[in-house]
Short mmCIF file of C-alpha atoms in Angstrom, two decimals:
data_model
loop_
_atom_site.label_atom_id
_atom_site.label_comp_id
_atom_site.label_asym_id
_atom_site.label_seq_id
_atom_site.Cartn_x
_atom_site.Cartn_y
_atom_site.Cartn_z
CA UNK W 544 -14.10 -67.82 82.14
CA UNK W 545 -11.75 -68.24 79.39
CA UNK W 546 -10.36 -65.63 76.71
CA UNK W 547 -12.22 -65.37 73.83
CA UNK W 548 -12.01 -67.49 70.90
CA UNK W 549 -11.28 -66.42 67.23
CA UNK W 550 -12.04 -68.17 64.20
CA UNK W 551 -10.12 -68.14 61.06
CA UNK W 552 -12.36 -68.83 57.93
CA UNK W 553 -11.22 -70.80 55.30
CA UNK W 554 -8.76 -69.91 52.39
CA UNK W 555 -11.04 -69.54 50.06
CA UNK W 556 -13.22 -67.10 51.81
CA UNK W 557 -16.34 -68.93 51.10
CA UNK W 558 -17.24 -69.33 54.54
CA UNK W 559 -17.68 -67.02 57.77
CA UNK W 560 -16.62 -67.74 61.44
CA UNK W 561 -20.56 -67.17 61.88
CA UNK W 562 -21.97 -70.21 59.93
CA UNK W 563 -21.62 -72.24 63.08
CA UNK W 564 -24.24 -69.74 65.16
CA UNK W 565 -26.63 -70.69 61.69
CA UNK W 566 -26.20 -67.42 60.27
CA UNK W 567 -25.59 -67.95 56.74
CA UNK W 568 -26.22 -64.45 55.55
CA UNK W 569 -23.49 -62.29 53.68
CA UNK W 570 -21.93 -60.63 56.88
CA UNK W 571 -22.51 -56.95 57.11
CA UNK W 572 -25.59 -56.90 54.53
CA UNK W 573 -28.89 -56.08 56.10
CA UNK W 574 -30.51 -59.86 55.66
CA UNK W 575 -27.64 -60.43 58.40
CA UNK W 576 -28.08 -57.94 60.50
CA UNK W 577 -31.79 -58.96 60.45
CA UNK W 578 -31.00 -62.42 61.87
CA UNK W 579 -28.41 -61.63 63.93
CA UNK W 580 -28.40 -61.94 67.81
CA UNK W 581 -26.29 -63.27 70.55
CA UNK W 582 -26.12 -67.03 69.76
CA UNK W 583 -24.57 -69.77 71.85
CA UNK W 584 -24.02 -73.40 70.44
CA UNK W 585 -21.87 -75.73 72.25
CA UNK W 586 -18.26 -75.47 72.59
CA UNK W 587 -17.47 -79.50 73.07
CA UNK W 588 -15.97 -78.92 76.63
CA UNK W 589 -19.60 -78.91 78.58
CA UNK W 590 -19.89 -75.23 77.95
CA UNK W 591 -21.14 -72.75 75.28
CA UNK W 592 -19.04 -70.39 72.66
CA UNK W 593 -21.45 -67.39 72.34
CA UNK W 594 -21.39 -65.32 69.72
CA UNK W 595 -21.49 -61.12 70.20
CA UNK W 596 -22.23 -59.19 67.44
CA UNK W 597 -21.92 -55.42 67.10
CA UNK W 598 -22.67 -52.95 64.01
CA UNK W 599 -20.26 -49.63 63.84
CA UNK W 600 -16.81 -49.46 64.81
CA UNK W 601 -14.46 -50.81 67.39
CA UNK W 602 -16.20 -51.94 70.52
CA UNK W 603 -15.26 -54.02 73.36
CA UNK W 604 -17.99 -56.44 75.38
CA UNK W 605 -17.58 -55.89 79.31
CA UNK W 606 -19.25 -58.27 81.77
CA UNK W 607 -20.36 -57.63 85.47
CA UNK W 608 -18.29 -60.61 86.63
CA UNK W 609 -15.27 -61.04 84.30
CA UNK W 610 -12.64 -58.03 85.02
CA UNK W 611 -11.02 -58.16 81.22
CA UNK W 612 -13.10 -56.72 78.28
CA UNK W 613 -13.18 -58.73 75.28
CA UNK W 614 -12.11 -56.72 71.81
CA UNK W 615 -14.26 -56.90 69.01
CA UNK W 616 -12.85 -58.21 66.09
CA UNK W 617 -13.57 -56.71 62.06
CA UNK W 618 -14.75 -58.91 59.92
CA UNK W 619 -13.41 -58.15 56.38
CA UNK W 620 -14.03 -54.49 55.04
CA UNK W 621 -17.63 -54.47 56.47
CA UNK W 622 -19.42 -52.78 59.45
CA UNK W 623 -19.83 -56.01 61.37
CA UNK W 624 -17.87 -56.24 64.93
CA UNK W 625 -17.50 -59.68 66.77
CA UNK W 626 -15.99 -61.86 69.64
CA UNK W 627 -16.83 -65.70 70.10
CA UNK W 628 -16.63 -65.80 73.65
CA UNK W 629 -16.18 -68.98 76.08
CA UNK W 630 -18.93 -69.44 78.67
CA UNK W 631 -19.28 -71.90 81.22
CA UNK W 632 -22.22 -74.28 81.57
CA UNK W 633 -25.03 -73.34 83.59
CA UNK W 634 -24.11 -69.39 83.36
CA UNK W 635 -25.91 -65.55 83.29
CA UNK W 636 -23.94 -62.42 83.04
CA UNK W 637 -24.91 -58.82 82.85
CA UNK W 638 -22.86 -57.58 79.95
CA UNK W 639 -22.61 -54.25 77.91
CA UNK W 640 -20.93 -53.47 74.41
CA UNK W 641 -18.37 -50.22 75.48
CA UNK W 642 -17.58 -47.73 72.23
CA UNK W 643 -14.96 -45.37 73.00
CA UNK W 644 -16.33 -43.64 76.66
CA UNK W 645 -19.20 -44.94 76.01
CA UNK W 646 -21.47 -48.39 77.51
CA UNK W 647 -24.37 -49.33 75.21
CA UNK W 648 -26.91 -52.54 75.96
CA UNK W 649 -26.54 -54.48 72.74
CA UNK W 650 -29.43 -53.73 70.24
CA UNK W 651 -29.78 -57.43 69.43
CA UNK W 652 -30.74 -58.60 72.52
CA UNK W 653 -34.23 -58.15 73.74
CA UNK W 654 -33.33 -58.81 77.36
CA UNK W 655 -31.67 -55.35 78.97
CA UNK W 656 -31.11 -54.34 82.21
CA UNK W 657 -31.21 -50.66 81.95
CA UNK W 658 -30.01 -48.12 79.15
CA UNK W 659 -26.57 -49.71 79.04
CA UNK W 660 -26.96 -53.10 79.95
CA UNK W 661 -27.83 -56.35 78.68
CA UNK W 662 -28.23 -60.29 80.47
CA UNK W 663 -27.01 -63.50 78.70
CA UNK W 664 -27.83 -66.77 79.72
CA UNK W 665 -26.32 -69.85 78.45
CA UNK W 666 -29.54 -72.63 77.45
CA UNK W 667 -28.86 -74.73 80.60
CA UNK W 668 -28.72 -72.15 82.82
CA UNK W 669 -32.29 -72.24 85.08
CA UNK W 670 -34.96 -69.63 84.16
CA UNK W 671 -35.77 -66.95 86.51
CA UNK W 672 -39.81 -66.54 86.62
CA UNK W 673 -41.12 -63.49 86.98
CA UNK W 674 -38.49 -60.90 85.70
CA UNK W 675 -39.71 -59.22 82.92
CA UNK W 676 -37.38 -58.49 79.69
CA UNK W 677 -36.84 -54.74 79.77
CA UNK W 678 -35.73 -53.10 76.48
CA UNK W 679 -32.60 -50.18 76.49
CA UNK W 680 -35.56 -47.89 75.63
CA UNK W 681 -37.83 -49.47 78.26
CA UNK W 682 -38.51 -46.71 81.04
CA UNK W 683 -39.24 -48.89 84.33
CA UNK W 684 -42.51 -48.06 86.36
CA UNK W 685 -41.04 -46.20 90.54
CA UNK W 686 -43.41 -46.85 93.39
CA UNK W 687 -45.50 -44.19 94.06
CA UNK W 688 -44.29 -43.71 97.56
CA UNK W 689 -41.31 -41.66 98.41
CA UNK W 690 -39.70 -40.72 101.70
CA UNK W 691 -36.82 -38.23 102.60
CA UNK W 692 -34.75 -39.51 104.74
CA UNK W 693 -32.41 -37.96 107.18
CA UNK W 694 -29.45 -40.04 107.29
CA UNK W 695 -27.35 -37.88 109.07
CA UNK W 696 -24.99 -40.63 110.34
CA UNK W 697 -24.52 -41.14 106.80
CA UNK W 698 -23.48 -38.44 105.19
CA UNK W 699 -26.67 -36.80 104.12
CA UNK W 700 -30.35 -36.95 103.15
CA UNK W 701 -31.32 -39.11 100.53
CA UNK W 702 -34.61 -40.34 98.91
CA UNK W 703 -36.10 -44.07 99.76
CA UNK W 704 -38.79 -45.28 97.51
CA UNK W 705 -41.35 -48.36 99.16
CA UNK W 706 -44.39 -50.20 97.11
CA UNK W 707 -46.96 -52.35 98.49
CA UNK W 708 -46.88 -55.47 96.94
CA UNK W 709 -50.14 -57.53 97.09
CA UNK W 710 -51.38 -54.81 99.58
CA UNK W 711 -48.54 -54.83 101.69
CA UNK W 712 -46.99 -56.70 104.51
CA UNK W 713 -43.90 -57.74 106.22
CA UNK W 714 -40.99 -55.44 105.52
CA UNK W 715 -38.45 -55.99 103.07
CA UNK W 716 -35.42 -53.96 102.85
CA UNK W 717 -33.56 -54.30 99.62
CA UNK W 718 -29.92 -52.62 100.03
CA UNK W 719 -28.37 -51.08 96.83
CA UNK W 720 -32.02 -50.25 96.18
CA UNK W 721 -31.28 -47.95 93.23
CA UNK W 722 -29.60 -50.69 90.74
CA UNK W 723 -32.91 -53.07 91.86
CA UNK W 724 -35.03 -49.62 90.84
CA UNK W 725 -33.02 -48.64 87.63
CA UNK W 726 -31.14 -51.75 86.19
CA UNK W 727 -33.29 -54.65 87.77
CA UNK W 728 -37.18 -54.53 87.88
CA UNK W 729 -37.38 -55.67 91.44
CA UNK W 730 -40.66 -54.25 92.08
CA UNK W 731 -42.43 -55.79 88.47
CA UNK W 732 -41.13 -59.16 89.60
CA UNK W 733 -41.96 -59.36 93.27
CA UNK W 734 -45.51 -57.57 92.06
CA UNK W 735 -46.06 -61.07 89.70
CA UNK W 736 -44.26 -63.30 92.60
CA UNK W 737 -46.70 -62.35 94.38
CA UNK W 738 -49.66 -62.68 92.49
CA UNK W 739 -48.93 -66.04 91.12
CA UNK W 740 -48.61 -67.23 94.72
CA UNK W 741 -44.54 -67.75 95.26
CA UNK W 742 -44.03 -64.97 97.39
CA UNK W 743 -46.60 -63.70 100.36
CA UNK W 744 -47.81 -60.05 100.23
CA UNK W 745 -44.49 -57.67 101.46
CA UNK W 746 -43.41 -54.00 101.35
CA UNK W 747 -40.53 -52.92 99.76
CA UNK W 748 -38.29 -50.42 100.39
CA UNK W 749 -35.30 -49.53 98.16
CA UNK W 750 -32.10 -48.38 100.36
CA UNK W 751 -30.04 -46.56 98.43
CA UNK W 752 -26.11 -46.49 98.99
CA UNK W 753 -23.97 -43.56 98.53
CA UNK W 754 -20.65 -44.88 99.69
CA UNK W 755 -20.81 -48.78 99.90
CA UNK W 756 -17.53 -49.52 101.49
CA UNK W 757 -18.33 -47.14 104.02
CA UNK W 758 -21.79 -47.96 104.54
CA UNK W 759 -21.65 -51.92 104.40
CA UNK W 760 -18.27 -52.46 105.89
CA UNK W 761 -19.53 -53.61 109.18
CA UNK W 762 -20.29 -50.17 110.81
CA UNK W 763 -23.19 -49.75 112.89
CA UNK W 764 -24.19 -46.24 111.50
CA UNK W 765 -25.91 -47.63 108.68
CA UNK W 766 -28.54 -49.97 111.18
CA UNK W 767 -28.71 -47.10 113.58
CA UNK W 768 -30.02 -45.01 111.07
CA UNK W 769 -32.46 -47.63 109.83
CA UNK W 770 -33.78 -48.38 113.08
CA UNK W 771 -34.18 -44.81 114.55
CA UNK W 772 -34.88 -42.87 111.47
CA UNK W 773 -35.68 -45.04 108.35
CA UNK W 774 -38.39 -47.60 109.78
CA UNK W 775 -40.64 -44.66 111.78
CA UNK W 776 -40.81 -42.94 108.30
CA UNK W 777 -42.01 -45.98 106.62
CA UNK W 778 -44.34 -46.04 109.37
CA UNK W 779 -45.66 -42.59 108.93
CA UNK W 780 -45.71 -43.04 105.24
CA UNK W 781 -49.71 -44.53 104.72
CA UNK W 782 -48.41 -47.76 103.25
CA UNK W 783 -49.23 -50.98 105.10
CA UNK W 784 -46.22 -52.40 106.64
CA UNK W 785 -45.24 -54.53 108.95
CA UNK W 786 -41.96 -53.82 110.80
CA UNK W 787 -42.15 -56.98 113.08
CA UNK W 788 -41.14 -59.35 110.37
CA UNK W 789 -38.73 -57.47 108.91
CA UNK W 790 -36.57 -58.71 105.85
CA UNK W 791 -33.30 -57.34 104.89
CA UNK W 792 -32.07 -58.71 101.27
CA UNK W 793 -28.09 -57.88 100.59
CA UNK W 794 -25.91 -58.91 97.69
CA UNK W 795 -22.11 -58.82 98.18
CA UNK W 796 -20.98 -56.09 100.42
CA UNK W 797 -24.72 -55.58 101.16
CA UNK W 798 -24.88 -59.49 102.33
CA UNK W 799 -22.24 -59.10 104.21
CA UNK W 800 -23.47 -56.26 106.38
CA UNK W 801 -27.20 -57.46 106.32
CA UNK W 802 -25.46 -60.12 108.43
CA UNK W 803 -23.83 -58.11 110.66
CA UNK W 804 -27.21 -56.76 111.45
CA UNK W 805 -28.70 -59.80 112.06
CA UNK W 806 -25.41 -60.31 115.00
CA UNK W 807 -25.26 -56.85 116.24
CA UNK W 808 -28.77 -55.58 116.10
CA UNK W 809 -30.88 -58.49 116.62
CA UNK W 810 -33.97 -56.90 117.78
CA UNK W 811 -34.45 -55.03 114.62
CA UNK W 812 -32.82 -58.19 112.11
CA UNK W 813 -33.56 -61.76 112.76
CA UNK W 814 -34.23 -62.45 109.09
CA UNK W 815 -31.76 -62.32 105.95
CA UNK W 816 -31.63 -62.84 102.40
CA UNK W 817 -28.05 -62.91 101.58
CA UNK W 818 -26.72 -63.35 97.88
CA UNK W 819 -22.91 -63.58 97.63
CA UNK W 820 -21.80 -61.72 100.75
CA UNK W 821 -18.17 -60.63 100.88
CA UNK W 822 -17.05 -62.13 103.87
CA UNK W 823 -13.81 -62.18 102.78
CA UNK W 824 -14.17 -58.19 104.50
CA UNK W 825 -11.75 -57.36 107.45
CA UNK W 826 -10.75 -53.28 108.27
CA UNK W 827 -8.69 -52.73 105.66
CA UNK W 828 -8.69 -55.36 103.18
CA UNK W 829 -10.08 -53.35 100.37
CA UNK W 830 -7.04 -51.44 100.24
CA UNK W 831 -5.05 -54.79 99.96
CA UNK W 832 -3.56 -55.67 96.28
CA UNK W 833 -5.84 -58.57 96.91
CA UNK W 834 -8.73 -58.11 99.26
CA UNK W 835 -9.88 -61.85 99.15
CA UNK W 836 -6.49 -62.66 100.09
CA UNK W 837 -6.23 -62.44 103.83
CA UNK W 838 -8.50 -64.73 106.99
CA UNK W 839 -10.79 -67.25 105.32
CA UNK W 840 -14.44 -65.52 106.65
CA UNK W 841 -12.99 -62.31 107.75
CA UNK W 842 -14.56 -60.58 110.40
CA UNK W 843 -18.08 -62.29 110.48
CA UNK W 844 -16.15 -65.99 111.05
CA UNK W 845 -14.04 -64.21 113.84
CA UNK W 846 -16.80 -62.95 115.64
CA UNK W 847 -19.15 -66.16 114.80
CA UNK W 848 -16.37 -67.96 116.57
CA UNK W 849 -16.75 -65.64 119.85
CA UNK W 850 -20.30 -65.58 120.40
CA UNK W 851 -23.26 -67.60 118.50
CA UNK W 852 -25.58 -65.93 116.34
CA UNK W 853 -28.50 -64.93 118.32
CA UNK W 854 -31.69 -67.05 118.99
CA UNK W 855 -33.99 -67.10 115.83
CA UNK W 856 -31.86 -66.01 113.38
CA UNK W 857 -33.33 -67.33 109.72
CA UNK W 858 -30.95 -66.61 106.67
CA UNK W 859 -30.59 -67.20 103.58
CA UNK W 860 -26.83 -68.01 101.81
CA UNK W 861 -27.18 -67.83 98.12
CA UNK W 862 -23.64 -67.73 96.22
CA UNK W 863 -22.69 -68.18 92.24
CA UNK W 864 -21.34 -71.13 91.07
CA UNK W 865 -18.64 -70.13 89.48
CA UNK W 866 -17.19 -67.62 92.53
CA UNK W 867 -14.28 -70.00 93.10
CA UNK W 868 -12.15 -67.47 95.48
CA UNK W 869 -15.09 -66.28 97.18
CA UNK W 870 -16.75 -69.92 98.36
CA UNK W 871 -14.05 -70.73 100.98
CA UNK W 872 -15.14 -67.52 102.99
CA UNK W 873 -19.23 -68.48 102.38
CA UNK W 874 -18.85 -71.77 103.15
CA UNK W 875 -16.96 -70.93 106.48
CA UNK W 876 -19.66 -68.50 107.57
CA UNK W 877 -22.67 -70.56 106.37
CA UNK W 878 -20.99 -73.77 108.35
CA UNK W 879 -20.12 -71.42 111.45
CA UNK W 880 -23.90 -69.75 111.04
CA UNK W 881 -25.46 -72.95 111.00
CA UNK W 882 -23.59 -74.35 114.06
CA UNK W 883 -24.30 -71.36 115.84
CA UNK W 884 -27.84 -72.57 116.05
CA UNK W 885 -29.57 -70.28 113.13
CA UNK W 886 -31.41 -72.16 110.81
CA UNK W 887 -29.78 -71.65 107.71
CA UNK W 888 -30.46 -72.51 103.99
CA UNK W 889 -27.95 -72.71 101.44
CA UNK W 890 -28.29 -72.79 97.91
CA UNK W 891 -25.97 -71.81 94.89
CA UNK W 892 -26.65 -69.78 91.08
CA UNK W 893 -25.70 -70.47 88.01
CA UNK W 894 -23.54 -67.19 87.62
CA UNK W 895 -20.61 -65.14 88.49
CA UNK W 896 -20.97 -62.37 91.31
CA UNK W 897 -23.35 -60.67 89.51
CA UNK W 898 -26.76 -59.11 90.44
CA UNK W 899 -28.42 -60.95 86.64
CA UNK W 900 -27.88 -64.61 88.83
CA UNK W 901 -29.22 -62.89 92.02
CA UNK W 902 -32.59 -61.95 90.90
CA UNK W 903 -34.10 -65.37 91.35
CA UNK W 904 -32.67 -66.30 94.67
CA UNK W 905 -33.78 -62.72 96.13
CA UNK W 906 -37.22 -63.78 95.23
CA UNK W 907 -36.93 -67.30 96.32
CA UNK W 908 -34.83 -66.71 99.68
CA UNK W 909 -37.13 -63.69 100.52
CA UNK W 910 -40.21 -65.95 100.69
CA UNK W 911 -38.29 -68.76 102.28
CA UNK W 912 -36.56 -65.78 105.10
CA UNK W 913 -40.78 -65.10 106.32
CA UNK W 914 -42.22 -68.93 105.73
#
């Protein structure tokens, strides 16, 4: 993306910088702030200048995907707070507005991902069915189920929540289950997936991460655990499940180690739903000054390379469109995955590497991982 944009108004001060969003309110008066949201309008290059707006004092707007925060600019001697920011076409970010120490989901947008969190989508960017808008206030619903698991090889015991959905079925493991519990309603979406049809009946289970590079860096630990301790407690739990079809959904690091399952333990993982995996990963590399720097594919294309993936292997590659450093490294391991005799679909968001573009492929590629 590019840097932000700022508008001088004319001489005369008769007009604002926000009369091209079509607010024509005095800025700063409370007719304004009644109108005001976050507005995109097109920027003449094929992409979208969206206005942020924020009441208070200084603030910067952060985004998932984009490393730089954008300062707020003043407007006059008033209380209103704004950056016209570039977007690219066909784009959705997770973004917050950060005050001092502090992240806050902007008040003017109805569609939050948590407390602190908020999604923007530019208006050619495809809708994502079935994820409900959720509020800053907005208190999401927990399954009812709850087990305590061991996970001694990991470092400690920690809680794993699993729902039902349309009864219950084939498992579905979602790694970094907390953020799709807290920030992303995974379980209200795949609950009206499921009832309108686009997704067969499934159990979840949210796998939470304490350590991710440790965890997801291509470690067996982590599958050991699953398949000796994990999957007889979902077992034992009451809730219907069905082990023998079992899904495992990862995004980034957690793509690239549901992968590595799928290669090193494939009697427990023949079937993946893999959103942006970083398979840039080799030992090491994260403490490189730049991690995406080093063998295009990493460790997965080295080891694709020495051995084919094993028989009945069904996954998923989903990637953003605008992850320019990290598509050489997906498109070597979805091209070496594919050869390798797994059938293999490939398909590519209209976001950053960011969990808002994820949430309609992990819906999607789930349902496509057990057709």
């Amino acid at each position: 993306m590019r840097r932000p944009v700022e508008r001088v108004p004319d001489a005369d001060g008769t007009r604002s910088p926000f009369a091209a969003f079509g607010l024509s309110g005095t800025p700063g008066t409370d007719a304004f702030w009644a109108a005001a949201a976050p507005v995109p309008v097109p920027s003449g290059d094929g992409g979208w200048l969206t206005l942020f707006l924020w009441r208070g004092g200084p603030a910067v707007v952060a985004f998932e995907s984009w490393p730089d925060p954008v300062p707020l600019v003043r407007w006059r001697d008033t209380d209103c707070w704004y950056a016209q920011v570039p977007l690219p076409a066909r784009f959705r970010a997770t973004y917050r507005f950060v005050v001092g120490d502090i992240s806050c989901a902007d008040p003017l947008n109805p569609v939050g991902m948590g407390g602190d969190r908020s999604v923007t989508a530019t208006p050619d960017a495809p809708p994502q069915p079935h994820w409900p808008s959720v509020g800053a206030d907005d208190v999401l619903p927990l399954p009812r189920t709850r087990i305590r698991w061991p996970a001694a090889r990991l470092g400690g015991r920690r809680m794993v929540r699993v729902h039902p959905v349309g009864g219950g079925g084939p498992v579905v493991l979602l790694l970094d289950g907390d953020d799709w519990l807290y920030l992303h309603p995974a379980m209200a979406a795949f609950d009206a997936a499921v009832a309108a049809g686009d997704v067969p009946a499934v159990t979840l289970v949210f796998v939470p991460s304490r350590d991710r590079p440790a965890e997801f860096g291509c470690r067996p630990e982590l599958w050991e655990s699953v398949r000796e301790e994990l999957l007889p407690l979902v077992a034992d739990s009451g809730v219907p499940a069905d082990p023998d079809r079992l899904v495992v959904a990862g995004q980034s690091l957690g793509g690239l180690s549901a992968l590595y399952a799928a290669l090193e333990f494939p009697e427990l993982v023949s079937r993946v739903a893999c959103q942006s995996g970083s398979f840039w990963w080799t030992p090491g590399a994260m403490e490189l000054p730049d991690p995406l720097g080093g063998p295009v594919g990493g460790t997965i294309a080295a080891r694709l390379r020495e051995r084919t993936a094993p028989a009945g292997l069904r996954i998923a590659f989903d990637l953003g469109e605008h992850e320019t450093r990290m598509r050489p490294h997906c498109e070597l391991v979805e091209e070496l995955t594919r050869r390798s005799g797994a059938t293999v679909r490939v398909s590519r968001s209209a976001s950053h590497h960011d969990r808002a573009g994820w949430r309609h492929s992990l819906l999607r590629d789930v349902a496509w991982a057990l057709g």
